[in-house]
C-alpha positions as a printed NumPy array, in Angstrom:
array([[-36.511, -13.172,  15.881],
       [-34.373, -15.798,  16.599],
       [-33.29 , -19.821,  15.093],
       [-36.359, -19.533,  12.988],
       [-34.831, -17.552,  10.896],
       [-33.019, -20.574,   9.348],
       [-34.941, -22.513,   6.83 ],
       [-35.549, -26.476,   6.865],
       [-32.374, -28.13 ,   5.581],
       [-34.386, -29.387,   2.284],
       [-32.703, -30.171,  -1.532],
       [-35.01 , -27.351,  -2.448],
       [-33.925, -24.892,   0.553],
       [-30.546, -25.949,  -0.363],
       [-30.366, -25.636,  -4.208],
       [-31.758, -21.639,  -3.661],
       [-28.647, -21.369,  -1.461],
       [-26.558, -22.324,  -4.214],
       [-27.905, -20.607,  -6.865],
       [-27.803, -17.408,  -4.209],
       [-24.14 , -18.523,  -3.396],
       [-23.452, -18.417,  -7.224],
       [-24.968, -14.788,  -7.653],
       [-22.612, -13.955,  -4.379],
       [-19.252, -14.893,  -6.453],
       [-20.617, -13.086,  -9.666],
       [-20.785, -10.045,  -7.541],
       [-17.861,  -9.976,  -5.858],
       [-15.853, -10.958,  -9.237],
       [-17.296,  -8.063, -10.697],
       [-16.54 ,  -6.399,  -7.344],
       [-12.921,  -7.595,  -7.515],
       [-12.341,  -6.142, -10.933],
       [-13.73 ,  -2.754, -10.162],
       [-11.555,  -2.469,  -7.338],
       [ -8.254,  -3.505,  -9.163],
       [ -9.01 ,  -0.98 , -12.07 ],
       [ -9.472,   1.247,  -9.543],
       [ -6.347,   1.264,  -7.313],
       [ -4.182,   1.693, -10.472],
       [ -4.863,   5.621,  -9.779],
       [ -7.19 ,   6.228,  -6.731],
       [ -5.573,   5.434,  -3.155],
       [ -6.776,   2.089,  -1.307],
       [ -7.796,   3.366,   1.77 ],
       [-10.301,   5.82 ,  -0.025],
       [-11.691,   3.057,  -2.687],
       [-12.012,   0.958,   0.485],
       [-14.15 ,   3.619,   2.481],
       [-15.864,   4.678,  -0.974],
       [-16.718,   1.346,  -1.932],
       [-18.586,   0.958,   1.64 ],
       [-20.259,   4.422,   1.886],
       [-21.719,   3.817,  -1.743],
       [-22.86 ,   0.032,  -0.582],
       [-24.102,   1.313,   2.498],
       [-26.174,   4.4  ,   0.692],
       [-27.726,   1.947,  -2.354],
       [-28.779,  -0.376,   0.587],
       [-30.168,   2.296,   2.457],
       [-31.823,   3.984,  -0.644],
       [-33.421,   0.319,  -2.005],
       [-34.475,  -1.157,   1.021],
       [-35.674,   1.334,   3.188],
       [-39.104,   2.375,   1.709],
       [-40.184,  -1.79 ,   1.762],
       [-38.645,  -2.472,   5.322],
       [-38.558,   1.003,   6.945],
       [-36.97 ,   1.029,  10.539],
       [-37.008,  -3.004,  10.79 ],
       [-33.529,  -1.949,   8.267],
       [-32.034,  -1.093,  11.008],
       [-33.155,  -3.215,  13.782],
       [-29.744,  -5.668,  15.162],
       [-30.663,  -8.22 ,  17.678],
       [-26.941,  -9.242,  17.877],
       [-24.72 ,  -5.907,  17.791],
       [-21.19 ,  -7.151,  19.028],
       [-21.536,  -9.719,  16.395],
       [-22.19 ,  -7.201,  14.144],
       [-19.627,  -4.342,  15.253],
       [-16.674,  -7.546,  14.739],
       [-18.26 ,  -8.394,  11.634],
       [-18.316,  -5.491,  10.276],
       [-14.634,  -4.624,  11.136],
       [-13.807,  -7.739,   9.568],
       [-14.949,  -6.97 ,   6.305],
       [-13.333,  -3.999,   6.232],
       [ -9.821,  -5.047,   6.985],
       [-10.552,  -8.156,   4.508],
       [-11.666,  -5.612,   1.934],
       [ -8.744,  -3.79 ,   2.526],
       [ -5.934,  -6.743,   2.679],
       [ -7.805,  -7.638,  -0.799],
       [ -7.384,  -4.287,  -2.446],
       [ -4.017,  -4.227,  -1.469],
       [ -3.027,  -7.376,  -2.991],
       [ -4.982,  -6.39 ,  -6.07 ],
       [ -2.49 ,  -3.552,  -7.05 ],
       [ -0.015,  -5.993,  -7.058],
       [ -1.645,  -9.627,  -8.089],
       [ -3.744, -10.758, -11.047],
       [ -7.189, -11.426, -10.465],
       [ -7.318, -14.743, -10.878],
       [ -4.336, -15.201,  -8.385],
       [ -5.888, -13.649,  -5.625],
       [ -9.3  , -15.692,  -6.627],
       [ -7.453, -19.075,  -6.552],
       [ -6.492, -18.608,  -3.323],
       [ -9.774, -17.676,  -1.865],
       [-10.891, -20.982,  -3.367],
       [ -8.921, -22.49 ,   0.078],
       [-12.05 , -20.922,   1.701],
       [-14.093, -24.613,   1.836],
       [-11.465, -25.901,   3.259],
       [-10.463, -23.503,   5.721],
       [-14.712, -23.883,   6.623],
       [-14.081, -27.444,   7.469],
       [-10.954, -27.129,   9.06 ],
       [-12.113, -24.492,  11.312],
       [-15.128, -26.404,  11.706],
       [-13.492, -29.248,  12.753],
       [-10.66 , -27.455,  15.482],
       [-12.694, -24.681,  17.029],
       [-16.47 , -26.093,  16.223],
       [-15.291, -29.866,  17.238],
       [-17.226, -31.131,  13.88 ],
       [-16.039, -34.84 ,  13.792],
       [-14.198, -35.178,  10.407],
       [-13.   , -38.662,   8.924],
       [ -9.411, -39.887,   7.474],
       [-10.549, -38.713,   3.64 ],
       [-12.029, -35.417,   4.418],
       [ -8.451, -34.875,   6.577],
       [ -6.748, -35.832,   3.286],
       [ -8.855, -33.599,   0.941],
       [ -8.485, -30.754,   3.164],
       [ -4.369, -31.227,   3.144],
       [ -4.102, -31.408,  -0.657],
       [ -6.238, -28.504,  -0.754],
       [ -2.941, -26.929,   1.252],
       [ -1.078, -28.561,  -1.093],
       [ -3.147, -26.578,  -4.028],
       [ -2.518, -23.185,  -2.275],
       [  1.071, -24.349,  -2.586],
       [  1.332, -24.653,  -5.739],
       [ -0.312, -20.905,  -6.602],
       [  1.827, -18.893,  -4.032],
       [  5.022, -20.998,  -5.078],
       [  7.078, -19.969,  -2.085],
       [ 10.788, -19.583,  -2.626],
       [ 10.468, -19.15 ,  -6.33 ],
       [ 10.907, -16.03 ,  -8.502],
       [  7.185, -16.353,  -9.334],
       [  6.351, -15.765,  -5.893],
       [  4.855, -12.187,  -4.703],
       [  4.697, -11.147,  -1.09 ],
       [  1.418,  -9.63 ,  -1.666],
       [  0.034, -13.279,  -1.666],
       [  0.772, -13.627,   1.849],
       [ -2.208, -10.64 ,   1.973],
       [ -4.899, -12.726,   0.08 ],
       [ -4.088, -15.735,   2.45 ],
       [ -4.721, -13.809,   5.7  ],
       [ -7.772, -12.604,   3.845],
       [ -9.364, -15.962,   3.228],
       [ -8.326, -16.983,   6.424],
       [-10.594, -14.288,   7.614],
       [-13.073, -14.625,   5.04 ],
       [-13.864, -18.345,   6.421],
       [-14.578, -17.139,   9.882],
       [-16.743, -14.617,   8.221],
       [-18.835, -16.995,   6.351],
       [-19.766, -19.151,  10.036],
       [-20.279, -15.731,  11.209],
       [-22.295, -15.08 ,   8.905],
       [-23.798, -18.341,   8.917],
       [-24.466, -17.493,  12.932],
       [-26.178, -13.897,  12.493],
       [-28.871, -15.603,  10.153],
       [-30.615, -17.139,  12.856],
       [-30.715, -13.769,  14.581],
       [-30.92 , -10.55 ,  12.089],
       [-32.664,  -9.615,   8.861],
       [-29.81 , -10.467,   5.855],
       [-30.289,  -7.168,   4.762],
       [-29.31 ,  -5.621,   8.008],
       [-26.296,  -7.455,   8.534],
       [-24.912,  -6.67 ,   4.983],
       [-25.852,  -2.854,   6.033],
       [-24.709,  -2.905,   9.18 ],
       [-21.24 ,  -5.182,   7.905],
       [-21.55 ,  -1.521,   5.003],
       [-22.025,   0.738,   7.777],
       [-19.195,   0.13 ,  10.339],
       [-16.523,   0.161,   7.821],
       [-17.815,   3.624,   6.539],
       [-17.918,   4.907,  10.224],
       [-14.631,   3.278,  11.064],
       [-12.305,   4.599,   8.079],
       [-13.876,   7.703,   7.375],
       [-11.419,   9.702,   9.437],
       [ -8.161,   8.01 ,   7.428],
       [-10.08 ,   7.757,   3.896],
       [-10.768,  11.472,   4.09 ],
       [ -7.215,  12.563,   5.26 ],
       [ -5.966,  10.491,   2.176],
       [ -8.761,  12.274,   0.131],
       [ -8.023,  12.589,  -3.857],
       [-10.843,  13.59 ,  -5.845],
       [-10.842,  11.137,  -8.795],
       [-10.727,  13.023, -12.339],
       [-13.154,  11.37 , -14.336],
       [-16.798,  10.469, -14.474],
       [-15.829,   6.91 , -15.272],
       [-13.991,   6.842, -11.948],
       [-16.944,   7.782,  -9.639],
       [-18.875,   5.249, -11.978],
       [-16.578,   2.242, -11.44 ],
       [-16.664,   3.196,  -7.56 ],
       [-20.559,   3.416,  -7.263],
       [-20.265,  -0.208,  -9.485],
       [-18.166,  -1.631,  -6.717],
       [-20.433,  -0.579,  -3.739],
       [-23.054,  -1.777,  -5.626],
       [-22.216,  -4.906,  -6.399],
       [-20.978,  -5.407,  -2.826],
       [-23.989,  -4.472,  -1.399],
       [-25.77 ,  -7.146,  -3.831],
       [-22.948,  -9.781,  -3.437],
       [-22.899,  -9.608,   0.951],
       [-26.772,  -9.781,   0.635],
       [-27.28 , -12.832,  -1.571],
       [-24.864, -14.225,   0.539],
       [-26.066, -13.696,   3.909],
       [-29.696, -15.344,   2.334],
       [-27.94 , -17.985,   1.101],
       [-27.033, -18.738,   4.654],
       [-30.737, -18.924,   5.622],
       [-31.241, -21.692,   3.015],
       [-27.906, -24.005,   3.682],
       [-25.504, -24.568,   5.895],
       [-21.923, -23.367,   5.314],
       [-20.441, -26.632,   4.615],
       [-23.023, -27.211,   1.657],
       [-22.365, -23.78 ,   0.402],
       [-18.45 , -23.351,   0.284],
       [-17.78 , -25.48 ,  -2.338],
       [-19.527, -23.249,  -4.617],
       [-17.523, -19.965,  -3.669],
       [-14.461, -21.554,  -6.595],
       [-17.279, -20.572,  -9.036],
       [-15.597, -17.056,  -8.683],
       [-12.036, -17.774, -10.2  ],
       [-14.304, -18.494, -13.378],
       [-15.591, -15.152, -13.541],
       [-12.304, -13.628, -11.712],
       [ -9.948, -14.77 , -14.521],
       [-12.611, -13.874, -17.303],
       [-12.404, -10.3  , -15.858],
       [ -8.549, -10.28 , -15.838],
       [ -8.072, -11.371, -19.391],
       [-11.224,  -9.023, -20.855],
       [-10.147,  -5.792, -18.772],
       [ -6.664,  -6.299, -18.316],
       [ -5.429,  -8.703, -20.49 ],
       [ -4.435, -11.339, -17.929],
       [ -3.995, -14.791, -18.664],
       [ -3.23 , -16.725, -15.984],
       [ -0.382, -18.971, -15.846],
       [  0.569, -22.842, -15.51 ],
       [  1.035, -22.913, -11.83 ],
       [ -1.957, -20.963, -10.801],
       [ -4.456, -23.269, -12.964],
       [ -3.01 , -26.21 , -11.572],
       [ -3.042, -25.171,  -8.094],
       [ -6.612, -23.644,  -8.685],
       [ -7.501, -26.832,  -9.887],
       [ -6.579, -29.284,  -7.308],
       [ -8.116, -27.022,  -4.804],
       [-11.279, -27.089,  -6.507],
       [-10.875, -30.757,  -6.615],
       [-10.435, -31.007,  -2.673],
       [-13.307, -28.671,  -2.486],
       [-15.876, -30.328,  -4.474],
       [-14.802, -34.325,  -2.329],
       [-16.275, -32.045,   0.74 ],
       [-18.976, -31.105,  -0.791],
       [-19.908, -34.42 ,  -2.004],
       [-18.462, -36.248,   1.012],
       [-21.273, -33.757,   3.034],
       [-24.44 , -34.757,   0.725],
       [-23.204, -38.202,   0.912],
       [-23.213, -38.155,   4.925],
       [-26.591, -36.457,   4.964],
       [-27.902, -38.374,   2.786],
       [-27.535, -41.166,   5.313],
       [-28.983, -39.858,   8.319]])
């Protein structure tokens, strides 16, 4: 298989991709939350490498008796050995932060993921990008500012572990954006599942507690779950839209991040981290209509 994989750029193809997008940040909200409850008792390296195995089992277990051995057929394995690394050092830098940050901190900040799409776009991709875009994509900066509020007493180190995350998390989405033309989605989110299981095994199971309640090992097959779902509606999204069309959309998640935080842990996030979130959002949503306007008049 190879380009045809990606689907004519129509308002159709593109409004699936959004409504796949949205069911992506749902996913990994819920995702989020399960993982934060989690390393309040379990150790991070193990929900990490738990979280994977059980995402890369359920994928295995649901998918294998409609698409037998195409699962695991990879036209692009390099790309898929680094991708799959990356997730699991993003997973982990996330987790991390998590034991530390509320969830709606950590999901502002990802919301500098459009951005970092178009700037990265624009440097390493050489995407021509105008005066306003330039400007949207600096008070987006500005935005991320205003949440990590360096210098100040509100400011936690950890944050520094959720930017180097979304940094990482925008090269993964024009990654991923690059294996759709190529592989199956379902075999790149099990093969992004599978490499982090291989890879931390040996360090997850030297770290090894055995959690002590039913609702533990429930939360954890929850979060590998809702991985699994979350990387796969993504990675089909990307068959339906470009990346630029469908970054925007990723702020949905600080919606269901923060509605997690205050329900589970009673979380309520403050003054600085709406208004940050905010005027990221803003810069985010400009790109997104400044790219429908501009395709509009080709």
């Amino acid at each position: 298989m190879g380009s045809d994989q990606h689907l004519s750029d129509t308002a159709r193809n593109r409004q699936i991709g959004i409504a796949l997008v949205t069911a992506t940040t749902l996913m990994f909200a819920v995702l989020d939350t399960s993982a934060k409850w989690l390393v309040q008792t379990v150790p991070v390296l193990q929900v990490v490498w738990l979280r994977f195995v059980f995402h890369t089992l359920l994928t295995t277990a649901i998918f294998m008796p409609s698409m037998g051995v195409a699962l695991f057929k990879i036209h692009n394995p390099r790309l898929q050995l680094l991708r799959g690394v990356m997730l699991a050092l993003m997973t982990g830098l996330n987790f991390f932060a998590l034991q530390y940050l509320q969830l709606a901190e950590t999901g502002a900040v990802q919301f500098s993921v459009p951005i970092l799409i178009a700037l990265i776009s624009a440097l390493w991709l050489h995407e021509r990008l105008d005066a306003k875009k330039w400007m949207a994509i600096c008070m987006g900066f500005v935005g991320v500012l205003v949440i990590i509020r360096p210098g100040s007493h509100g400011f936690h180190p950890a944050i520094l572990l959720s930017i180097l995350n979304a940094l990482l998390y925008a090269a993964f989405n024009l990654m991923t954006r690059r294996l759709a033309g190529s592989d199956h989605p379902v075999s790149t989110q099990l093969a992004s599942a599978t490499v982090p299981s291989v890879v931390l095994a040996p360090f997850a199971i030297g770290y090894w507690q055995t959690p002590d309640s039913w609702q533990v090992w429930c939360v954890l097959v929850l979060a590998g779950l809702t991985g699994g779902l979350g990387h796969t509606a993504s990675a089909l999204a990307h068959r339906y839209a470009t990346a630029a069309v469908l970054g925007p959309f990723l702020y949905q998640q600080i919606i269901y991040m923060s509605l997690g935080g205050w329900l589970v842990f009673g979380q309520i996030p403050d003054a600085a981290v709406v208004l940050g979130a905010g005027i990221v959002v803003l810069s985010g949503l400009y790109l997104l209509w400044r790219e429908f306007s501009l395709a509009q008049k080709k």
